[in-house]
CSV table of C-alpha atoms in Angstrom, one decimal:
chain,number,residue,atom,x,y,z
A,39,MET,CA,-39.4,9.8,-3.7
A,40,SER,CA,-38.4,13.1,-1.9
A,41,ALA,CA,-36.4,15.5,-4.1
A,42,TRP,CA,-33.8,15.8,-1.3
A,43,VAL,CA,-33.0,12.1,-1.0
A,44,LEU,CA,-29.4,11.5,-2.1
A,45,PRO,CA,-28.2,8.6,-4.3
A,46,ASP,CA,-27.1,5.3,-2.8
A,47,HIS,CA,-23.7,5.5,-1.1
A,48,ILE,CA,-23.6,9.3,-1.4
A,49,ALA,CA,-24.0,11.3,1.8
A,50,ASP,CA,-23.8,14.8,3.2
A,51,VAL,CA,-21.1,15.6,5.7
A,52,LEU,CA,-22.4,17.5,8.6
A,53,PRO,CA,-20.5,20.1,10.7
A,54,SER,CA,-18.9,17.9,13.4
A,55,GLU,CA,-17.7,15.3,10.9
A,56,ALA,CA,-16.7,17.9,8.4
A,57,ARG,CA,-14.5,19.6,10.9
A,58,HIS,CA,-12.9,16.2,11.8
A,59,ILE,CA,-12.2,15.4,8.1
A,60,GLU,CA,-10.8,18.9,7.5
A,61,GLU,CA,-8.4,18.6,10.5
A,62,LEU,CA,-7.2,15.2,9.2
A,63,ARG,CA,-6.7,16.7,5.6
A,64,ARG,CA,-4.5,19.5,7.0
A,65,GLU,CA,-2.5,17.1,9.2
A,66,LEU,CA,-1.9,14.7,6.2
A,67,LEU,CA,-0.8,17.6,3.9
A,68,ASP,CA,1.4,19.1,6.6
A,69,THR,CA,3.1,15.7,7.1
A,70,ALA,CA,3.7,15.2,3.4
A,71,ARG,CA,5.1,18.8,3.1
A,72,GLY,CA,7.5,17.9,5.9
A,73,TYR,CA,9.0,15.3,3.6
A,74,GLY,CA,9.4,17.8,0.7
A,75,PHE,CA,6.2,16.8,-1.2
A,76,GLU,CA,4.6,19.5,-3.4
A,77,LEU,CA,0.8,19.8,-3.7
A,78,VAL,CA,-0.9,19.5,-7.1
A,79,MET,CA,-4.6,19.9,-7.8
A,80,PRO,CA,-5.7,18.0,-10.9
A,81,PRO,CA,-9.2,18.8,-12.3
A,82,LEU,CA,-12.2,16.7,-11.2
A,83,LEU,CA,-13.1,16.0,-14.9
A,84,GLU,CA,-11.1,15.5,-18.1
A,85,HIS,CA,-11.6,14.3,-21.7
A,86,LEU,CA,-12.3,10.6,-21.3
A,87,GLU,CA,-9.4,9.4,-23.5
A,88,SER,CA,-6.9,11.4,-21.4
A,89,LEU,CA,-8.5,10.3,-18.1
A,90,LEU,CA,-8.5,6.6,-18.9
A,91,THR,CA,-5.5,6.2,-21.1
A,92,GLY,CA,-3.6,3.1,-19.9
A,93,THR,CA,-5.7,2.6,-16.8
A,94,GLY,CA,-7.5,-0.7,-17.7
A,95,GLU,CA,-11.0,-2.0,-17.6
A,96,ALA,CA,-11.5,-1.8,-13.8
A,97,LEU,CA,-11.0,1.9,-13.6
A,98,ASP,CA,-13.1,2.4,-16.8
A,99,LEU,CA,-16.1,0.7,-15.1
A,100,GLN,CA,-15.6,2.9,-12.0
A,101,THR,CA,-15.7,6.1,-14.0
A,102,PHE,CA,-18.8,8.3,-14.5
A,103,LYS,CA,-19.0,9.5,-18.1
A,104,LEU,CA,-20.8,12.6,-19.5
A,105,VAL,CA,-20.9,14.7,-22.6
A,106,ASP,CA,-19.1,18.1,-22.6
A,107,GLN,CA,-21.7,20.7,-23.6
A,108,LEU,CA,-19.1,22.9,-25.0
A,109,SER,CA,-17.2,20.5,-27.3
A,110,GLY,CA,-19.5,17.5,-27.6
A,111,ARG,CA,-16.6,15.3,-26.5
A,112,MET,CA,-17.0,12.5,-23.9
A,113,MET,CA,-15.6,13.5,-20.5
A,114,GLY,CA,-15.1,11.5,-17.3
A,115,LEU,CA,-15.2,12.3,-13.6
A,116,ARG,CA,-12.0,10.9,-12.1
A,117,ALA,CA,-12.2,7.7,-10.1
A,118,ASP,CA,-8.5,7.8,-9.2
A,119,THR,CA,-6.1,10.7,-9.1
A,120,THR,CA,-2.8,8.8,-9.7
A,121,PRO,CA,-3.1,8.8,-13.6
A,122,GLN,CA,-3.7,12.5,-13.5
A,123,VAL,CA,-0.6,13.1,-11.4
A,124,ALA,CA,1.4,10.9,-13.7
A,125,ARG,CA,0.3,13.1,-16.6
A,126,ILE,CA,1.3,16.2,-14.7
A,127,ASP,CA,4.8,14.8,-14.0
A,128,ALA,CA,5.2,13.7,-17.6
A,129,HIS,CA,3.9,16.6,-19.5
A,130,LEU,CA,3.5,19.7,-17.3
A,131,LEU,CA,6.5,19.5,-14.9
A,132,ASN,CA,8.8,17.3,-17.2
A,133,ARG,CA,11.6,17.4,-14.6
A,134,ARG,CA,14.8,15.4,-15.2
A,135,GLY,CA,15.3,14.4,-11.6
A,136,VAL,CA,13.1,13.3,-8.6
A,137,ALA,CA,9.6,14.8,-8.3
A,138,ARG,CA,7.7,14.4,-5.0
A,139,LEU,CA,4.0,15.2,-5.5
A,140,CYS,CA,1.0,14.9,-3.3
A,141,TYR,CA,-2.7,15.6,-3.8
A,142,CYS,CA,-6.0,15.7,-1.9
A,143,GLY,CA,-9.4,15.9,-3.5
A,144,PRO,CA,-12.7,14.0,-4.1
A,145,VAL,CA,-13.0,11.1,-6.6
A,146,LEU,CA,-16.2,9.5,-7.8
A,147,HIS,CA,-17.0,5.8,-8.2
A,148,THR,CA,-19.9,4.4,-10.2
A,149,ARG,CA,-20.2,1.6,-7.6
A,150,PRO,CA,-18.9,1.3,-4.1
A,151,ASP,CA,-15.7,-0.8,-4.1
A,152,ARG,CA,-16.9,-2.8,-1.0
A,153,PRO,CA,-20.1,-3.0,1.1
A,154,HIS,CA,-21.1,0.2,3.0
A,155,ALA,CA,-18.3,2.3,1.2
A,156,THR,CA,-18.9,5.7,-0.1
A,157,ARG,CA,-18.9,6.4,-3.8
A,158,GLU,CA,-17.3,9.8,-3.2
A,159,PRO,CA,-14.0,9.1,-1.4
A,160,LEU,CA,-11.8,12.0,-0.4
A,161,GLN,CA,-8.5,10.7,-1.7
A,162,PHE,CA,-5.2,11.8,-0.3
A,163,GLY,CA,-2.0,10.5,-1.9
A,164,ALA,CA,1.7,11.0,-2.3
A,165,GLU,CA,4.0,9.8,-5.1
A,166,ILE,CA,7.7,9.9,-5.9
A,167,TYR,CA,8.7,10.0,-9.6
A,168,GLY,CA,12.2,9.5,-11.1
A,169,HIS,CA,14.0,7.1,-8.7
A,170,ALA,CA,14.4,3.4,-9.4
A,171,GLY,CA,16.0,2.4,-6.1
A,172,GLN,CA,14.4,0.9,-3.0
A,173,GLU,CA,15.0,4.1,-1.1
A,174,ALA,CA,11.9,5.6,-2.8
A,175,ASP,CA,9.9,2.6,-1.8
A,176,LEU,CA,11.0,3.1,1.8
A,177,GLU,CA,10.2,6.8,1.8
A,178,ALA,CA,6.7,6.2,0.5
A,179,LEU,CA,6.1,3.6,3.2
A,180,LEU,CA,7.5,5.7,6.0
A,181,LEU,CA,5.5,8.7,4.9
A,182,ALA,CA,2.4,6.7,4.8
A,183,LEU,CA,3.1,5.4,8.4
A,184,ASP,CA,3.9,8.9,9.6
A,185,CYS,CA,0.6,10.2,8.1
A,186,LEU,CA,-1.4,7.7,10.1
A,187,LYS,CA,0.6,8.4,13.2
A,188,ALA,CA,0.0,12.2,12.7
A,189,THR,CA,-3.7,11.5,12.7
A,190,ARG,CA,-3.3,9.4,15.9
A,191,VAL,CA,-4.4,6.1,14.4
A,192,GLY,CA,-3.0,2.9,15.7
A,193,PRO,CA,-1.9,0.2,16.3
A,194,LEU,CA,-0.8,-0.3,12.7
A,195,THR,CA,0.0,-3.5,10.7
A,196,VAL,CA,1.8,-3.4,7.4
A,197,ASP,CA,1.1,-6.2,5.0
A,198,MET,CA,3.8,-6.5,2.3
A,199,ALA,CA,4.2,-8.5,-0.9
A,200,ASP,CA,6.0,-8.1,-4.3
A,201,VAL,CA,4.3,-8.9,-7.7
A,202,ARG,CA,7.7,-10.0,-9.1
A,203,ILE,CA,7.5,-13.2,-7.1
A,204,VAL,CA,4.4,-14.5,-9.0
A,205,ARG,CA,5.7,-13.0,-12.3
A,206,SER,CA,9.0,-14.9,-11.8
A,207,LEU,CA,7.1,-18.2,-11.3
A,208,LEU,CA,4.9,-17.6,-14.4
A,209,ALA,CA,7.7,-16.5,-16.6
A,210,GLY,CA,7.9,-18.7,-19.7
A,211,VAL,CA,4.6,-20.6,-18.8
A,212,PRO,CA,2.8,-21.1,-22.1
A,213,VAL,CA,-0.8,-20.1,-21.1
A,214,ASP,CA,-3.1,-17.2,-22.2
A,215,SER,CA,-4.2,-14.3,-20.1
A,216,ALA,CA,-7.5,-15.8,-19.2
A,217,ALA,CA,-5.8,-18.8,-17.6
A,218,ILE,CA,-3.4,-16.5,-15.8
A,219,GLY,CA,-6.4,-14.6,-14.5
A,220,ARG,CA,-7.8,-17.8,-13.1
A,221,VAL,CA,-4.6,-18.6,-11.4
A,222,HIS,CA,-4.5,-15.2,-9.8
A,223,ALA,CA,-8.0,-15.7,-8.6
A,224,ALA,CA,-7.1,-19.0,-7.0
A,225,LEU,CA,-4.1,-17.6,-5.3
A,226,ALA,CA,-6.1,-14.6,-3.9
A,227,ALA,CA,-8.7,-17.1,-2.5
A,228,LYS,CA,-5.9,-19.5,-1.3
A,229,ASP,CA,-7.8,-22.2,-3.0
A,230,ALA,CA,-5.2,-25.0,-3.1
A,231,SER,CA,-7.4,-27.5,-4.9
A,232,GLU,CA,-8.4,-25.1,-7.6
A,233,LEU,CA,-4.8,-24.0,-8.0
A,234,ALA,CA,-3.7,-27.6,-8.3
A,235,ALA,CA,-6.2,-28.2,-11.1
A,236,LEU,CA,-5.3,-25.1,-13.0
A,237,THR,CA,-1.5,-25.7,-12.9
A,238,ARG,CA,-1.4,-29.5,-13.4
A,239,ASP,CA,0.0,-29.0,-16.9
A,240,PHE,CA,2.5,-26.2,-15.9
A,241,PRO,CA,6.2,-26.9,-15.7
A,242,ALA,CA,7.1,-28.7,-12.4
A,243,ALA,CA,9.0,-25.6,-11.0
A,244,ALA,CA,6.2,-23.2,-11.7
A,245,ARG,CA,3.5,-25.6,-10.5
A,246,GLU,CA,5.1,-26.3,-7.2
A,247,GLY,CA,6.1,-22.7,-6.6
A,248,LEU,CA,2.6,-21.4,-7.1
A,249,ARG,CA,1.2,-24.1,-4.8
A,250,ALA,CA,3.7,-23.1,-2.1
A,251,LEU,CA,2.5,-19.5,-2.3
A,252,VAL,CA,-0.8,-20.5,-0.8
A,253,SER,CA,0.8,-21.0,2.6
A,254,LEU,CA,3.5,-18.4,2.4
A,255,TYR,CA,2.0,-15.7,4.7
A,256,GLY,CA,2.9,-14.6,8.2
A,257,ASP,CA,5.9,-12.9,9.9
A,258,GLU,CA,9.4,-12.5,8.6
A,259,LYS,CA,10.1,-16.2,8.7
A,260,VAL,CA,8.0,-16.4,5.6
A,261,LEU,CA,10.8,-14.8,3.6
A,262,ALA,CA,13.3,-17.5,4.7
A,263,GLU,CA,10.8,-20.2,4.0
A,264,ALA,CA,10.3,-18.8,0.5
A,265,GLU,CA,13.9,-18.8,-0.3
A,266,LYS,CA,13.9,-22.6,0.5
A,267,VAL,CA,10.7,-23.7,-1.3
A,268,LEU,CA,10.5,-21.4,-4.3
A,269,PRO,CA,12.5,-21.9,-7.5
A,270,SER,CA,15.4,-19.4,-7.4
A,271,SER,CA,15.6,-16.7,-10.0
A,272,PRO,CA,17.2,-13.2,-10.0
A,273,ALA,CA,13.9,-11.5,-9.9
A,274,LEU,CA,12.6,-13.6,-7.0
A,275,ARG,CA,15.9,-13.2,-5.0
A,276,GLU,CA,15.7,-9.4,-5.6
A,277,ALA,CA,12.0,-9.2,-4.5
A,278,LEU,CA,12.6,-11.2,-1.3
A,279,ALA,CA,15.7,-9.2,-0.4
A,280,ASN,CA,13.9,-5.9,-1.1
A,281,LEU,CA,11.0,-6.9,1.2
A,282,ARG,CA,13.4,-7.9,4.0
A,283,TRP,CA,15.2,-4.6,3.6
A,284,LEU,CA,12.0,-2.6,3.7
A,285,ALA,CA,10.7,-4.4,6.8
A,286,GLY,CA,14.0,-3.9,8.6
A,287,HIS,CA,13.6,-0.1,8.4
A,288,VAL,CA,10.0,0.0,9.7
A,289,GLN,CA,9.5,0.9,13.4
A,290,GLY,CA,6.3,1.2,15.4
A,291,ALA,CA,4.2,-1.1,13.2
A,292,ARG,CA,3.7,-4.9,13.0
A,293,ILE,CA,5.0,-6.3,9.7
A,294,GLY,CA,3.4,-9.2,7.9
A,295,PHE,CA,3.8,-10.8,4.6
A,296,ASP,CA,1.5,-12.6,2.1
A,297,LEU,CA,3.5,-13.6,-0.9
A,298,GLY,CA,0.5,-14.9,-2.7
A,299,ASP,CA,-1.5,-11.7,-2.3
A,300,LEU,CA,-2.2,-10.4,-5.9
A,301,ARG,CA,-4.3,-7.4,-5.2
A,302,GLY,CA,-3.3,-4.7,-7.7
A,303,TYR,CA,-1.3,-7.3,-9.7
A,304,ALA,CA,-1.9,-5.6,-13.1
A,305,TYR,CA,-1.0,-2.1,-11.5
A,306,TYR,CA,2.0,-2.6,-9.3
A,307,SER,CA,5.4,-3.5,-10.7
A,308,GLY,CA,7.4,-4.3,-7.5
A,309,ALA,CA,6.9,-4.2,-3.8
A,310,ARG,CA,3.5,-3.2,-2.6
A,311,PHE,CA,2.0,-2.5,0.9
A,312,PHE,CA,-1.3,-2.3,2.7
A,313,ILE,CA,-1.7,-0.7,6.1
A,314,TYR,CA,-4.4,-1.8,8.5
A,315,THR,CA,-5.6,-0.7,11.9
A,316,PRO,CA,-8.4,-2.1,14.3
A,317,GLY,CA,-11.8,-0.9,13.5
A,318,ALA,CA,-11.3,-0.3,9.8
A,319,SER,CA,-13.2,-2.7,7.5
A,320,ASP,CA,-10.2,-3.0,5.1
A,321,ALA,CA,-6.8,-1.5,4.5
A,322,LEU,CA,-6.5,2.2,5.3
A,323,VAL,CA,-3.6,2.7,2.9
A,324,ARG,CA,-2.7,1.0,-0.3
A,325,GLY,CA,0.7,1.7,-2.0
A,326,GLY,CA,3.7,0.4,-3.7
A,327,ARG,CA,5.8,0.7,-6.8
A,328,TYR,CA,4.1,1.2,-10.2
A,329,ASP,CA,6.9,2.0,-12.7
A,330,GLU,CA,4.7,1.7,-15.8
A,331,VAL,CA,2.2,4.3,-14.7
A,332,GLY,CA,3.7,7.1,-16.9
A,333,ALA,CA,4.4,5.0,-20.0
A,334,VAL,CA,1.1,5.9,-21.7
A,335,PHE,CA,2.0,9.6,-21.4
A,336,GLY,CA,5.2,9.1,-23.4
A,337,ARG,CA,7.6,9.2,-20.4
A,338,ASN,CA,8.1,6.0,-18.6
A,339,ARG,CA,9.3,7.3,-15.2
A,340,HIS,CA,9.9,5.2,-12.2
A,341,ALA,CA,7.1,5.7,-9.7
A,342,VAL,CA,6.1,4.7,-6.2
A,343,GLY,CA,3.4,6.1,-3.8
A,344,PHE,CA,0.3,5.4,-1.8
A,345,SER,CA,-3.3,6.7,-1.4
A,346,LEU,CA,-6.0,6.6,1.3
A,347,ASP,CA,-9.6,7.8,1.7
A,348,ILE,CA,-9.8,10.5,4.4
A,349,LYS,CA,-13.5,9.6,5.0
A,350,GLU,CA,-12.5,6.1,6.0
A,351,LEU,CA,-9.6,7.4,8.0
A,352,ALA,CA,-12.1,9.7,9.9
A,353,ALA,CA,-14.1,6.7,11.0
A,354,VAL,CA,-11.2,5.3,13.0
A,355,ALA,CA,-9.2,8.4,13.9
A,356,ALA,CA,-10.0,9.9,17.3
A,357,LYS,CA,-11.7,13.3,17.0
A,358,ARG,CA,-9.8,16.2,18.3
A,359,PRO,CA,-11.4,18.2,21.1
A,360,LEU,CA,-13.3,21.3,19.9
A,361,LYS,CA,-11.3,24.5,20.6
A,362,ALA,CA,-13.5,26.5,23.0
A,363,ALA,CA,-14.9,29.8,21.6
A,364,ILE,CA,-15.8,33.2,23.0
A,365,ARG,CA,-19.3,34.5,23.0
A,366,ALA,CA,-19.9,38.2,22.2
A,367,PRO,CA,-23.1,40.2,22.5
A,368,TRP,CA,-24.8,42.1,19.8
A,369,VAL,CA,-24.6,45.9,20.3
A,370,GLU,CA,-26.5,48.1,17.9
A,371,GLY,CA,-24.8,51.5,17.2
A,372,GLY,CA,-22.9,54.0,19.4
A,373,PRO,CA,-19.3,53.9,20.6
A,374,ASP,CA,-19.9,50.6,22.4
A,375,ALA,CA,-20.6,48.9,19.1
A,376,ALA,CA,-17.4,50.3,17.4
A,377,GLU,CA,-15.3,49.2,20.4
A,378,LEU,CA,-16.9,45.8,20.4
A,379,ARG,CA,-16.2,45.3,16.7
A,380,GLU,CA,-12.6,46.3,17.2
A,381,ALA,CA,-12.3,43.9,20.3
A,382,ILE,CA,-13.8,41.1,18.3
A,383,ALA,CA,-11.5,41.7,15.2
A,384,ALA,CA,-8.5,41.7,17.5
A,385,LEU,CA,-9.5,38.4,19.2
A,386,ARG,CA,-10.1,36.7,15.8
A,387,GLY,CA,-6.8,38.0,14.6
A,388,GLN,CA,-5.2,36.2,17.4
A,389,GLY,CA,-6.7,32.9,16.3
A,390,GLU,CA,-9.7,32.9,18.6
A,391,THR,CA,-13.2,31.9,17.6
A,392,VAL,CA,-15.7,34.5,18.5
A,393,VAL,CA,-19.4,33.8,18.1
A,394,CYS,CA,-21.7,36.8,18.0
A,395,VAL,CA,-25.1,36.1,19.6
A,396,LEU,CA,-27.7,37.6,17.3
A,397,PRO,CA,-30.7,39.4,18.8
A,398,GLY,CA,-33.4,37.0,20.1
A,399,HIS,CA,-31.1,33.9,20.1
A,400,GLU,CA,-29.5,34.3,23.4
A,401,SER,CA,-30.9,31.0,24.8
A,402,GLU,CA,-30.1,28.7,21.8
A,403,VAL,CA,-27.7,25.8,22.1
A,404,ASP,CA,-24.1,26.8,21.9
A,405,GLU,CA,-22.5,24.5,19.2
A,406,PHE,CA,-19.0,25.8,19.8
A,407,HIS,CA,-19.0,25.2,23.6
A,408,CYS,CA,-18.0,28.7,24.5
A,409,ASP,CA,-16.2,28.9,27.8
A,410,ARG,CA,-15.6,32.6,27.8
A,411,GLN,CA,-17.6,35.7,27.0
A,412,LEU,CA,-16.7,39.3,25.8
A,413,ALA,CA,-18.3,41.6,28.3
A,414,ARG,CA,-18.2,45.3,29.3
A,415,ASP,CA,-16.0,45.7,32.4
A,416,GLY,CA,-14.7,48.9,33.8
A,417,GLY,CA,-15.4,50.8,30.6
A,418,ARG,CA,-13.6,48.3,28.4
A,419,TRP,CA,-14.5,45.1,26.5
A,420,ARG,CA,-12.8,42.2,28.3
A,421,VAL,CA,-12.7,38.4,27.9
A,422,MET,CA,-14.2,36.9,31.0
A,423,ALA,CA,-15.0,33.3,32.1
A,424,LEU,CA,-18.6,32.2,31.7
């Protein structure tokens, strides 16, 4: 095997794609800053017990582990940034009120989370801590949509659900966690026959409610249907009302509901959303409310947010046209050289890209598509059309 062959699902990012990704990164961070979000930069690696505290088995299996050569302790390379941001909110900032935090950096996965995915996503996310009301849910959703609109991605479809619906149906059902897991899997697969077999000994209300969830997906009419066929409870009524309220404030995107969708069930504590666009193999954005995320750090703050992989986003976002540059000759010594350097510095100070052509490379391909040149004219260096 060649020494320069990279591991599976790991790839170099070459200039054109890197420029595209960087432009998207800046647009996302600028959009978040426009909402009042502050940027944080957690470390790529931490002591393993800190990095994985309270995250569950799934993230543990996705985390690369290594031994710290200084302390001999086990360390981990982060597979998700949200637990780190929760730690920052709980222990370093320790604010009493609302904290709006965003981040952008690489994460590493031991395995790709789906076919053809990278094991080194560039994760961007935004999180609101300290507000229990649905206003924070809405702000996170609107920011996620505005981030995608800023990167000129569309049309957009928002898929919404609320984990409290399934939890309300399972409340008081005397089964163990393994059985609950099988019920979740059947709901996720919309396997009505398997679900019927698994719930045959459940109380009638729970059994019929869970079976009804298999077909409760579609537009806003699903919410009205759910109110008719699902057993009423305060948690269920609140969840349905919250979904209706959130959907009513969203413009410029198609809204759908899948009340039996349990992705992230163990993580989310309330409403959750996924955002899709044509051309993407899966959801571009995953987000929602996860009020328990800070509990393991001794400060159980209300939290809601979302994240996305900028590399996935780059695959569906239209590339920006390359800003044309200016070609400049190479002049060796003398007053012309000093004046040329001053002219180049002035142009770069104005935000122009000036590419100096090194001696002997005048005929090489111009990767910056220069449409002007810096040339001597009338005793002065002037920018002229090529």
